Amino acid sequence: LSGHIAEPLTDDGSGRDCKLRVCGESTSRCVRRAKLRPVRPTLEPNEVVMTSGCSSEVILTRLLEALEWGDAAQALQPEIVSHILSFLAVRRVDHEDVKAVCASSLDVGPLCSL
């Protein structure tokens, strides 16, 4: 479950296992508590973060810098890597700044459908 966000549902009482619902999934999973890391509790307004579902900026930078092609094994220049990552970054918004402009009552599955 590396890199996933989940909501704790129950604790088995031993303090070792925890039942979780992974965001975006309808089923639950049992995971060792030692493998869990809490999400950062404080969020900085206007902080630039990677879009949901992306790996961290550090991991993506390493992957892009490791790409090579051609006989001379050319790599991407740091400026190009930064430019590519800029398309995957967004500014974090405060919930108070978000408002619904439309709603749908469609429901064809366990998740919201639009």
PDB file of C-alpha atoms in Angstrom:
ATOM      1  CA  LEU A   1       0.000   0.000   0.000  1.00  0.00           C
ATOM      2  CA  SER A   2       2.966   2.318  -0.378  1.00  0.00           C
ATOM      3  CA  GLY A   3       1.862   5.856  -1.125  1.00  0.00           C
ATOM      4  CA  HIS A   4      -1.846   5.217  -0.476  1.00  0.00           C
ATOM      5  CA  ILE A   5      -4.124   7.155   1.823  1.00  0.00           C
ATOM      6  CA  ALA A   6      -6.488   5.147   3.994  1.00  0.00           C
ATOM      7  CA  GLU A   7      -9.020   5.649   6.742  1.00  0.00           C
ATOM      8  CA  PRO A   8      -8.733   3.427   9.836  1.00  0.00           C
ATOM      9  CA  LEU A   9     -11.899   1.408  10.485  1.00  0.00           C
ATOM     10  CA  THR A  10     -11.139  -0.902  13.417  1.00  0.00           C
ATOM     11  CA  ASP A  11      -8.291  -2.115  15.568  1.00  0.00           C
ATOM     12  CA  ASP A  12      -7.880  -5.841  16.279  1.00  0.00           C
ATOM     13  CA  GLY A  13      -7.160  -5.083  19.940  1.00  0.00           C
ATOM     14  CA  SER A  14      -3.617  -6.431  19.866  1.00  0.00           C
ATOM     15  CA  GLY A  15      -2.179  -3.117  18.740  1.00  0.00           C
ATOM     16  CA  ARG A  16      -0.489  -4.917  15.841  1.00  0.00           C
ATOM     17  CA  ASP A  17      -3.120  -4.907  13.080  1.00  0.00           C
ATOM     18  CA  CYS A  18      -5.515  -2.261  11.868  1.00  0.00           C
ATOM     19  CA  LYS A  19      -8.410  -2.598   9.399  1.00  0.00           C
ATOM     20  CA  LEU A  20      -8.341   0.156   6.769  1.00  0.00           C
ATOM     21  CA  ARG A  21     -10.420   1.431   3.893  1.00  0.00           C
ATOM     22  CA  VAL A  22      -8.101   2.679   1.161  1.00  0.00           C
ATOM     23  CA  CYS A  23      -9.350   5.879  -0.477  1.00  0.00           C
ATOM     24  CA  GLY A  24     -10.805   5.084  -3.886  1.00  0.00           C
ATOM     25  CA  GLU A  25     -11.531   1.444  -3.007  1.00  0.00           C
ATOM     26  CA  SER A  26     -14.753  -0.035  -1.637  1.00  0.00           C
ATOM     27  CA  THR A  27     -13.146  -2.979   0.184  1.00  0.00           C
ATOM     28  CA  SER A  28     -11.189  -2.946   3.431  1.00  0.00           C
ATOM     29  CA  ARG A  29      -7.749  -4.385   4.196  1.00  0.00           C
ATOM     30  CA  CYS A  30      -5.947  -5.517   7.318  1.00  0.00           C
ATOM     31  CA  VAL A  31      -2.469  -3.989   7.668  1.00  0.00           C
ATOM     32  CA  ARG A  32       0.265  -4.160  10.306  1.00  0.00           C
ATOM     33  CA  ARG A  33       0.162  -0.971  12.375  1.00  0.00           C
ATOM     34  CA  ALA A  34       3.975  -0.709  12.163  1.00  0.00           C
ATOM     35  CA  LYS A  35       3.676  -0.184   8.389  1.00  0.00           C
ATOM     36  CA  LEU A  36       1.367   2.817   8.745  1.00  0.00           C
ATOM     37  CA  ARG A  37       2.477   6.444   8.711  1.00  0.00           C
ATOM     38  CA  PRO A  38       0.139   9.290   9.664  1.00  0.00           C
ATOM     39  CA  VAL A  39      -0.622  11.935   7.076  1.00  0.00           C
ATOM     40  CA  ARG A  40       0.949  15.267   7.895  1.00  0.00           C
ATOM     41  CA  PRO A  41      -1.543  16.940  10.264  1.00  0.00           C
ATOM     42  CA  THR A  42      -0.817  20.537   9.292  1.00  0.00           C
ATOM     43  CA  LEU A  43      -1.410  21.751   5.781  1.00  0.00           C
ATOM     44  CA  GLU A  44       0.218  24.902   4.555  1.00  0.00           C
ATOM     45  CA  PRO A  45      -2.099  27.124   2.475  1.00  0.00           C
ATOM     46  CA  ASN A  46      -0.869  27.681  -1.088  1.00  0.00           C
ATOM     47  CA  GLU A  47       1.723  24.919  -0.645  1.00  0.00           C
ATOM     48  CA  VAL A  48       2.681  23.416  -4.003  1.00  0.00           C
ATOM     49  CA  VAL A  49       2.080  19.647  -3.969  1.00  0.00           C
ATOM     50  CA  MET A  50       1.996  16.872  -6.540  1.00  0.00           C
ATOM     51  CA  THR A  51      -1.449  15.964  -7.892  1.00  0.00           C
ATOM     52  CA  SER A  52      -3.302  13.102  -6.245  1.00  0.00           C
ATOM     53  CA  GLY A  53      -2.033   9.729  -7.369  1.00  0.00           C
ATOM     54  CA  CYS A  54       1.449  10.944  -8.278  1.00  0.00           C
ATOM     55  CA  SER A  55       4.598   9.715  -6.642  1.00  0.00           C
ATOM     56  CA  SER A  56       6.584  12.248  -4.654  1.00  0.00           C
ATOM     57  CA  GLU A  57       8.516  14.950  -6.478  1.00  0.00           C
ATOM     58  CA  VAL A  58      11.802  13.392  -5.326  1.00  0.00           C
ATOM     59  CA  ILE A  59      10.937   9.989  -6.828  1.00  0.00           C
ATOM     60  CA  LEU A  60       9.706  11.491 -10.105  1.00  0.00           C
ATOM     61  CA  THR A  61      12.840  13.639 -10.376  1.00  0.00           C
ATOM     62  CA  ARG A  62      15.067  10.587  -9.924  1.00  0.00           C
ATOM     63  CA  LEU A  63      13.105   8.611 -12.522  1.00  0.00           C
ATOM     64  CA  LEU A  64      13.207  11.395 -15.093  1.00  0.00           C
ATOM     65  CA  GLU A  65      16.892  12.063 -14.505  1.00  0.00           C
ATOM     66  CA  ALA A  66      17.625   8.347 -14.997  1.00  0.00           C
ATOM     67  CA  LEU A  67      16.058   8.269 -18.467  1.00  0.00           C
ATOM     68  CA  GLU A  68      18.637   7.793 -21.206  1.00  0.00           C
ATOM     69  CA  TRP A  69      18.379   7.454 -24.962  1.00  0.00           C
ATOM     70  CA  GLY A  70      20.598   7.283 -28.003  1.00  0.00           C
ATOM     71  CA  ASP A  71      24.131   6.003 -28.449  1.00  0.00           C
ATOM     72  CA  ALA A  72      25.621   8.706 -26.219  1.00  0.00           C
ATOM     73  CA  ALA A  73      23.232   7.863 -23.356  1.00  0.00           C
ATOM     74  CA  GLN A  74      21.887  11.396 -23.170  1.00  0.00           C
ATOM     75  CA  ALA A  75      19.820  12.348 -20.135  1.00  0.00           C
ATOM     76  CA  LEU A  76      17.168  14.998 -19.563  1.00  0.00           C
ATOM     77  CA  GLN A  77      18.510  18.369 -18.515  1.00  0.00           C
ATOM     78  CA  PRO A  78      17.454  19.544 -15.015  1.00  0.00           C
ATOM     79  CA  GLU A  79      15.459  22.428 -16.541  1.00  0.00           C
ATOM     80  CA  ILE A  80      13.402  19.979 -18.618  1.00  0.00           C
ATOM     81  CA  VAL A  81      12.780  17.746 -15.589  1.00  0.00           C
ATOM     82  CA  SER A  82      11.551  20.773 -13.597  1.00  0.00           C
ATOM     83  CA  HIS A  83       9.322  21.832 -16.498  1.00  0.00           C
ATOM     84  CA  ILE A  84       7.753  18.358 -16.756  1.00  0.00           C
ATOM     85  CA  LEU A  85       7.118  18.234 -12.992  1.00  0.00           C
ATOM     86  CA  SER A  86       5.511  21.687 -13.070  1.00  0.00           C
ATOM     87  CA  PHE A  87       2.581  20.156 -14.983  1.00  0.00           C
ATOM     88  CA  LEU A  88       1.997  17.658 -12.147  1.00  0.00           C
ATOM     89  CA  ALA A  89       2.072  20.220  -9.318  1.00  0.00           C
ATOM     90  CA  VAL A  90      -0.890  22.159  -7.954  1.00  0.00           C
ATOM     91  CA  ARG A  91      -1.369  24.683  -5.171  1.00  0.00           C
ATOM     92  CA  ARG A  92      -3.137  23.304  -2.105  1.00  0.00           C
ATOM     93  CA  VAL A  93      -6.454  25.039  -1.432  1.00  0.00           C
ATOM     94  CA  ASP A  94      -8.281  25.655   1.822  1.00  0.00           C
ATOM     95  CA  HIS A  95     -11.644  23.887   2.169  1.00  0.00           C
ATOM     96  CA  GLU A  96     -13.257  27.236   2.947  1.00  0.00           C
ATOM     97  CA  ASP A  97     -12.310  28.439  -0.555  1.00  0.00           C
ATOM     98  CA  VAL A  98     -14.100  25.541  -2.279  1.00  0.00           C
ATOM     99  CA  LYS A  99     -17.786  25.678  -3.116  1.00  0.00           C
ATOM    100  CA  ALA A 100     -20.045  23.321  -5.040  1.00  0.00           C
ATOM    101  CA  VAL A 101     -21.383  24.703  -8.308  1.00  0.00           C
ATOM    102  CA  CYS A 102     -23.324  21.623  -9.352  1.00  0.00           C
ATOM    103  CA  ALA A 103     -24.482  18.313  -7.913  1.00  0.00           C
ATOM    104  CA  SER A 104     -25.617  15.013  -9.376  1.00  0.00           C
ATOM    105  CA  SER A 105     -27.841  12.309  -7.951  1.00  0.00           C
ATOM    106  CA  LEU A 106     -26.511   9.602 -10.280  1.00  0.00           C
ATOM    107  CA  ASP A 107     -25.296   6.491  -8.514  1.00  0.00           C
ATOM    108  CA  VAL A 108     -24.236   3.497 -10.561  1.00  0.00           C
ATOM    109  CA  GLY A 109     -21.739   1.988  -8.173  1.00  0.00           C
ATOM    110  CA  PRO A 110     -20.136   2.160  -4.758  1.00  0.00           C
ATOM    111  CA  LEU A 111     -18.341   5.415  -5.653  1.00  0.00           C
ATOM    112  CA  CYS A 112     -19.758   8.755  -6.717  1.00  0.00           C
ATOM    113  CA  SER A 113     -20.263   8.974 -10.461  1.00  0.00           C
ATOM    114  CA  LEU A 114     -20.584  12.102 -12.533  1.00  0.00           C
TER     115      LEU A 114
END
